[in-house]
Coordinates of C-alpha atoms (C1' of nucleotides) in Angstrom, one line a residue:
Chain A
M24 CA -37.1 -4.5 -4.9
V25 CA -36.1 -8.0 -5.8
R26 CA -32.5 -7.4 -6.8
T27 CA -31.5 -7.9 -10.3
P28 CA -28.7 -10.1 -10.8
C29 CA -25.6 -8.7 -12.2
C30 CA -25.3 -11.3 -15.0
K31 CA -27.5 -13.5 -16.8
A32 CA -27.7 -17.3 -14.2
E33 CA -26.2 -18.6 -17.8
L34 CA -24.2 -22.3 -17.7
G35 CA -21.7 -21.7 -19.5
L36 CA -20.7 -17.9 -18.9
K37 CA -16.9 -18.2 -18.1
K38 CA -14.9 -17.1 -14.7
G39 CA -11.8 -17.2 -13.5
A40 CA -8.7 -15.0 -15.3
W41 CA -8.9 -14.0 -18.6
T42 CA -7.0 -15.1 -21.9
P43 CA -5.3 -13.2 -24.5
E44 CA -8.1 -14.2 -27.0
E45 CA -10.3 -12.7 -24.9
D46 CA -8.8 -9.3 -24.1
Q47 CA -8.2 -8.9 -27.9
K48 CA -11.8 -9.4 -28.4
L49 CA -12.9 -6.6 -25.8
V50 CA -10.1 -4.2 -26.7
S51 CA -11.4 -4.7 -30.1
Y52 CA -15.0 -4.3 -29.5
V53 CA -14.2 -1.4 -27.0
N54 CA -11.8 0.4 -29.5
C55 CA -14.8 0.3 -32.4
H56 CA -17.9 0.6 -30.0
G57 CA -16.1 2.7 -27.1
E58 CA -17.3 2.0 -23.3
G59 CA -20.7 1.3 -22.0
G60 CA -23.2 -1.4 -22.5
W61 CA -21.6 -3.7 -20.8
R62 CA -24.3 -5.8 -20.1
T63 CA -24.9 -6.3 -23.8
L64 CA -21.5 -6.4 -24.5
P65 CA -20.1 -9.6 -24.2
E66 CA -22.8 -10.7 -26.4
K67 CA -21.5 -8.6 -29.1
A68 CA -17.9 -8.9 -28.5
G69 CA -18.7 -13.0 -28.2
L70 CA -17.3 -13.4 -25.0
K71 CA -18.6 -15.7 -22.9
R72 CA -18.8 -13.1 -19.6
C73 CA -20.6 -11.4 -17.8
G74 CA -20.7 -7.6 -18.7
K75 CA -19.2 -6.8 -15.0
S76 CA -16.6 -8.8 -15.7
C77 CA -16.0 -7.3 -19.0
R78 CA -16.3 -3.9 -17.6
L79 CA -13.7 -4.7 -14.6
R80 CA -11.5 -6.4 -16.4
W81 CA -11.2 -3.3 -18.9
A82 CA -10.9 -0.6 -16.4
N83 CA -8.5 -2.1 -14.2
Y84 CA -6.1 -4.1 -17.0
L85 CA -6.8 -3.3 -20.6
R86 CA -7.8 0.6 -20.3
P87 CA -4.6 2.2 -22.5
D88 CA -4.2 4.9 -20.4
I89 CA -3.3 2.3 -17.1
K90 CA 0.4 3.0 -15.8
R91 CA 1.8 -0.2 -14.7
G92 CA 4.6 -1.0 -12.6
E93 CA 5.9 -0.4 -9.5
F94 CA 4.7 3.0 -7.1
T95 CA 6.5 6.0 -7.3
E96 CA 7.9 7.4 -3.6
D97 CA 5.8 10.6 -4.8
E98 CA 2.7 8.6 -5.6
E99 CA 2.8 6.5 -2.2
R100 CA 2.6 10.1 -0.8
S101 CA -0.3 10.9 -2.8
I102 CA -1.9 8.0 -1.6
I103 CA -1.5 8.2 1.9
S104 CA -2.2 11.9 1.9
L105 CA -5.6 11.3 -0.1
H106 CA -6.0 8.5 2.1
A107 CA -6.3 10.5 4.9
L108 CA -8.7 12.6 3.2
H109 CA -10.9 10.0 1.8
G110 CA -10.3 7.1 3.6
N111 CA -11.0 3.6 2.3
K112 CA -13.0 5.4 -0.5
W113 CA -10.5 4.2 -3.3
A114 CA -12.0 5.5 -6.3
A115 CA -11.7 8.9 -5.0
I116 CA -8.0 7.8 -4.4
A117 CA -7.8 6.7 -8.1
R118 CA -8.6 10.3 -9.3
G119 CA -5.6 11.8 -8.3
L120 CA -3.5 9.4 -9.5
P121 CA -3.7 8.8 -13.2
G122 CA -3.0 6.2 -14.7
R123 CA -3.8 3.9 -11.7
T124 CA -6.4 2.0 -10.9
D125 CA -8.7 1.8 -7.6
N126 CA -8.2 -2.1 -7.5
E127 CA -4.7 -1.4 -8.3
I128 CA -4.3 1.3 -5.3
K129 CA -6.5 -0.6 -3.1
N130 CA -4.1 -3.6 -3.4
H131 CA -1.0 -1.6 -2.8
W132 CA -2.3 -0.2 0.1
N133 CA -3.3 -3.3 2.0
T134 CA 0.0 -5.1 1.1
H135 CA 2.6 -2.5 1.5
I136 CA 1.5 0.7 2.6
K137 CA -0.8 -0.1 5.3
K138 CA 1.6 -3.0 6.8
R139 CA 5.0 -0.3 6.2
L140 CA 2.8 2.6 8.8
I141 CA 1.7 0.0 11.1
K142 CA 5.4 -1.0 11.0
K143 CA 6.1 2.8 11.6
G144 CA 3.5 2.9 14.0
V145 CA 1.0 4.6 12.4
D146 CA -2.6 3.7 12.7
P147 CA -3.6 3.7 8.9
V148 CA -7.0 4.1 9.8
T149 CA -6.8 7.7 11.4
H150 CA -3.5 8.2 10.1
K151 CA -2.4 9.0 14.1
S152 CA 0.4 7.6 15.6
L153 CA 0.4 4.2 17.4
I154 CA 2.1 4.5 20.0
S155 CA 1.1 8.3 21.9
D156 CA -2.2 9.7 21.3
K157 CA -1.5 12.9 19.8
S158 CA -4.9 13.5 19.6
E159 CA -5.2 15.0 23.3
N160 CA -2.7 17.7 22.3
L161 CA -4.8 19.1 19.6
P162 CA -7.9 21.0 19.4
E163 CA -11.2 19.7 19.9
I164 CA -12.6 19.7 16.6
P165 CA -16.8 20.2 16.6
E166 CA -18.0 17.0 15.4
K167 CA -20.4 19.3 13.2
Q168 CA -18.1 22.1 12.3
N169 CA -20.6 24.9 12.2
V170 CA -18.4 27.5 13.8
I171 CA -16.0 29.4 13.1
Q172 CA -12.5 29.0 14.8
T173 CA -9.3 29.1 13.7
I174 CA -6.2 27.6 15.4
I175 CA -2.7 27.7 14.7
T176 CA -1.3 24.7 15.1
S177 CA 2.3 25.0 15.9
D178 CA 3.9 24.4 19.4
D179 CA 6.3 27.4 19.5
D180 CA 6.0 30.7 20.5
L181 CA 6.0 32.2 17.6
D182 CA 3.2 30.6 16.1
N183 CA 1.2 31.6 19.2
E184 CA 2.2 34.8 18.5
K185 CA 0.7 34.8 14.7
V186 CA -2.6 34.0 15.9
K187 CA -2.5 36.5 18.0
N188 CA -1.8 38.7 15.1
N189 CA -3.4 37.2 12.7
N190 CA -5.4 40.5 11.4
E191 CA -1.7 41.7 10.6
K192 CA 0.0 39.0 9.1
P193 CA -0.8 38.2 5.8
G194 CA -0.3 34.7 5.4
L195 CA -2.5 33.9 8.4
S196 CA -5.4 36.2 6.9
S197 CA -5.0 34.4 3.9
A198 CA -5.5 31.0 5.2
K199 CA -9.1 32.3 6.7
F200 CA -9.8 33.8 3.6
L201 CA -9.2 31.0 1.4
N202 CA -11.2 28.9 3.9
R203 CA -13.7 31.4 3.8
V204 CA -13.7 31.5 -0.3
A205 CA -12.9 27.6 -0.1
N206 CA -16.4 27.7 2.2
R207 CA -18.4 30.0 0.0
F208 CA -17.6 28.1 -3.5
G209 CA -17.0 24.8 -2.1
K210 CA -20.8 23.9 -3.8
R211 CA -19.0 25.1 -7.2
I212 CA -15.7 23.8 -7.6
N213 CA -14.3 20.8 -7.4
Q214 CA -11.2 20.1 -5.3
S215 CA -8.5 20.5 -7.7
V216 CA -9.7 24.0 -8.2
L217 CA -9.8 24.7 -4.9
S218 CA -6.2 23.2 -4.3
E219 CA -5.2 25.0 -7.2
I220 CA -6.7 28.4 -5.0
I221 CA -4.6 27.5 -2.4
G222 CA -1.0 26.5 -4.4
S223 CA 1.3 25.8 -2.4
G224 CA -0.6 22.3 -0.9
G225 CA -3.4 20.4 -1.4
P226 CA -4.2 16.6 -1.0
L227 CA -1.5 16.2 -3.8
T228 CA 1.4 17.9 -2.6
T229 CA 4.4 16.2 -2.3
T230 CA 5.8 18.3 -0.2
T231 CA 7.2 17.7 3.2
T232 CA 6.9 19.5 5.9
S233 CA 8.6 20.5 8.8
H234 CA 7.8 20.2 12.6
T235 CA 7.3 23.8 12.8
A236 CA 5.2 23.9 10.2
T237 CA 1.4 25.2 10.0
T238 CA -0.8 23.5 8.2
T239 CA -4.7 24.3 8.0
S240 CA -7.1 22.3 6.7
V241 CA -10.4 23.4 5.3
T242 CA -13.5 21.7 5.2
V243 CA -15.8 22.0 3.0
N244 CA -19.7 20.8 3.6
S245 CA -22.0 20.0 1.1
E246 CA -24.7 17.3 0.2
S247 CA -22.3 14.8 -1.4
D248 CA -18.4 13.9 -2.0
K249 CA -19.5 12.5 -4.8
S250 CA -16.6 15.3 -7.2
T251 CA -17.3 14.5 -10.7
S252 CA -14.3 16.1 -12.1
S253 CA -10.6 16.4 -11.6
S254 CA -9.5 18.8 -14.4
F255 CA -6.8 21.0 -13.8
T256 CA -8.1 24.7 -13.9
P257 CA -5.3 27.5 -14.1
T258 CA -5.2 29.4 -10.5
S259 CA -5.3 32.8 -12.8
D260 CA -8.0 31.8 -14.8
L261 CA -10.0 31.0 -11.4
L262 CA -9.1 34.1 -9.8
C263 CA -10.5 35.7 -13.2
Q264 CA -13.8 34.3 -13.1
M265 CA -14.1 35.1 -9.4
T266 CA -13.3 38.6 -9.5
V267 CA -14.7 39.9 -12.9
N268 CA -17.0 42.8 -12.2
G269 CA -17.0 41.5 -8.8
N270 CA -19.9 39.2 -9.5
A271 CA -19.6 35.1 -9.5
T272 CA -19.0 34.1 -12.8
S273 CA -19.9 30.2 -13.3
S274 CA -18.0 29.2 -16.3
P275 CA -18.2 25.2 -17.0
S276 CA -14.6 25.3 -17.9
T277 CA -14.1 26.8 -14.3
F278 CA -17.2 25.9 -11.9
S279 CA -18.3 22.6 -12.0
E280 CA -21.4 21.8 -10.0
A281 CA -19.5 18.8 -8.3
S282 CA -19.7 19.5 -4.6
V283 CA -16.9 19.1 -2.0
N284 CA -16.2 16.9 1.2
D285 CA -12.7 17.0 1.8
S286 CA -10.4 18.6 3.6
L287 CA -8.6 21.1 1.5
M288 CA -4.9 21.5 3.2
Y289 CA -2.0 23.9 2.7
C290 CA 1.3 24.6 4.4
D291 CA 1.1 27.8 5.9
N292 CA 5.0 27.9 7.3
E293 CA 7.3 30.6 8.4
D294 CA 8.2 30.9 4.6
N295 CA 5.2 31.1 3.3
L296 CA 3.8 34.4 4.5
G297 CA 1.6 35.8 2.4
F298 CA -0.8 35.4 -0.3
S299 CA 1.5 36.1 -2.6
N300 CA 3.1 32.7 -1.9
F301 CA 0.2 30.5 -2.7
L302 CA 0.1 31.7 -6.4
N303 CA 2.5 31.5 -8.8
D304 CA 4.0 34.3 -11.0
E305 CA 1.4 33.7 -14.2
D306 CA -1.4 34.1 -11.4
F307 CA 0.2 37.6 -10.4
M308 CA 1.1 38.4 -13.9
M309 CA -3.1 39.0 -13.8
L310 CA -2.9 41.3 -10.7
E311 CA 0.0 43.1 -11.8
E312 CA -2.0 44.4 -14.8
S313 CA -4.6 45.4 -12.6
S314 CA -2.8 47.0 -10.8
V315 CA -3.7 45.5 -7.3
D316 CA -1.2 44.8 -4.7
N317 CA -1.8 41.6 -2.3
T318 CA -4.1 43.8 -0.2
E319 CA -5.7 45.1 -2.3
F320 CA -6.3 41.5 -4.0
M321 CA -7.8 40.4 -0.7
K322 CA -9.8 43.4 -0.2
E323 CA -11.5 42.7 -3.4
L324 CA -12.2 39.2 -2.9
S325 CA -13.4 40.0 0.7
R326 CA -15.7 42.7 -0.5
F327 CA -16.5 40.1 -3.4
L328 CA -18.0 38.0 -0.8
E329 CA -19.6 40.5 1.1
E330 CA -21.7 41.0 -1.7
D331 CA -22.5 38.3 -2.9
V332 CA -25.4 38.0 -0.6
N333 CA -27.8 35.8 -2.4
D334 CA -26.3 32.3 -1.1
D335 CA -26.0 32.1 2.4
V336 CA -23.4 29.5 3.2
E337 CA -22.0 29.5 6.2
V338 CA -18.1 30.1 7.0
M339 CA -16.7 26.3 8.4
P340 CA -14.2 26.4 11.0
V341 CA -10.6 26.2 10.1
Y342 CA -8.9 23.5 12.2
E343 CA -5.4 22.2 13.0
H344 CA -5.1 18.6 10.5
Q345 CA -1.9 17.9 11.0
D346 CA -1.5 14.4 11.4
N347 CA -1.1 13.2 7.9
I348 CA 1.7 15.0 7.4
E349 CA 3.2 13.5 9.5
D350 CA 2.1 10.0 8.7
I351 CA 3.7 10.3 5.9
D352 CA 7.2 11.5 7.2
N353 CA 7.0 8.7 9.5
Y354 CA 6.0 6.1 6.2
F355 CA 9.0 7.1 4.7
A356 CA 11.4 8.0 7.5
Chain B
dA27 C1' 12.1 -32.1 -4.1
dA28 C1' 8.3 -32.0 -1.4
dA29 C1' 5.4 -29.6 1.6
dC30 C1' 4.0 -25.7 3.9
dT31 C1' 3.6 -20.9 4.4
dA32 C1' 2.6 -15.7 3.0
dG33 C1' 2.7 -12.9 -0.1
dT34 C1' 1.0 -10.1 -4.2
dC35 C1' -2.7 -8.9 -7.4
dA36 C1' -7.0 -9.8 -10.6
dA37 C1' -11.4 -11.2 -10.4
dC38 C1' -15.6 -11.8 -8.8
dC39 C1' -19.6 -10.8 -5.2
dG40 C1' -22.7 -7.6 -3.1
dC41 C1' -24.5 -3.9 -2.7
dT42 C1' -26.1 1.2 -3.6
dA43 C1' -27.0 5.7 -6.4
dG44 C1' -28.4 7.1 -10.7
dT45 C1' -31.3 7.3 -14.2
dC46 C1' -35.5 6.3 -17.0
dA47 C1' -39.9 4.4 -18.7
Chain C
dG11 C1' -43.9 6.8 -7.3
dT12 C1' -42.0 2.5 -8.3
dG13 C1' -39.5 -1.1 -10.4
dA14 C1' -35.8 -2.1 -13.9
dC15 C1' -32.0 -1.8 -15.2
dT16 C1' -27.2 -0.1 -15.1
dA17 C1' -22.8 1.7 -13.5
dG18 C1' -19.5 2.1 -10.1
dC19 C1' -17.7 0.9 -5.7
dG20 C1' -15.4 -1.6 -2.0
dG21 C1' -15.0 -5.7 0.7
dT22 C1' -13.4 -10.3 0.1
dT23 C1' -11.6 -14.6 -2.7
dG24 C1' -9.1 -17.5 -4.5
dA25 C1' -4.8 -18.4 -8.1
dC26 C1' -0.3 -17.6 -8.6
dT27 C1' 4.1 -17.5 -7.3
dA28 C1' 8.5 -17.0 -4.2
dG29 C1' 10.0 -17.6 -0.1
dT30 C1' 11.0 -21.2 3.7
dT31 C1' 11.3 -25.4 6.0

DNA sequence: AAACTAGTCAACCGCTAGTCA
DNA sequence: GTGACTAGCGGTTGACTAGTT
């Protein structure tokens, strides 16, 4: 297939920095006619630019919802967390930072964060320490994660004990179960929804963890990582959707067809045992109204999963993933 | 003051994926 | 199924600025 030129090879198409007059023309046109139709926009708007250039100018600079100025510490934490999940998928990272563009984040990463991570001894690519290869001490993660493996990550005996007794420990049961839920519904709901289920963490969490904290990652495999929605969905809504009549219900406002291929993280430390800690008060109002305690709620969800046999999605492994927490700590140390 | 260097970031380029006829 | 078209993404470039010599 012959590659289509991105714009007409006509003389007179301007390149380089945009003038205020050009900006004004573009803003006026988009305000009147909306975004889209970039190929024909320049001519209609009276601009001697290629459509691609117009789209980029609008997306990276002229859009009214763009937040400009210094990145906050929280934003930098988010960038690092999201980079650990997505790698150099700047657009995916930008979806997690409202008002910031992929280009801006990419530039900030390359000019600030990357250097600072290196200076702090953290590999900006792997998010692991450059000084000592901690991966040697970590459990091996299967390349193709198709087996069930639960690993509690803390290096102290207490946490090891939790592994042994994880059936009795609500927090760890919750961890496993949430992974099942995530895997089960990963193809229907987007990452933000899953993060809401997980509640106390997620890629955007700004909570720093102590070294005794146990961090568990949920990996949801799917055909594509093209998450199309980042809309916020209250956890209670989702839970209601999931448990109504014990059947899966799929509301467009709650479930999206977007698939997920990201590691979802939450903190499961000593102060955070029990499923109740993953939910807020509003979530529990729903539970209290139905007189279902935590255990019953877990059973209900388990039963729901068991009953919903039509979908044979495999349960994916739970494995340790604490490096990107450490690199954030290192970064801000 | 001039030349040089390094840092920053807007804009560009090449490519891919999705859609439609 | 194929090709044209469009939108979007990630890597790179280069203009500009600030700091240093």
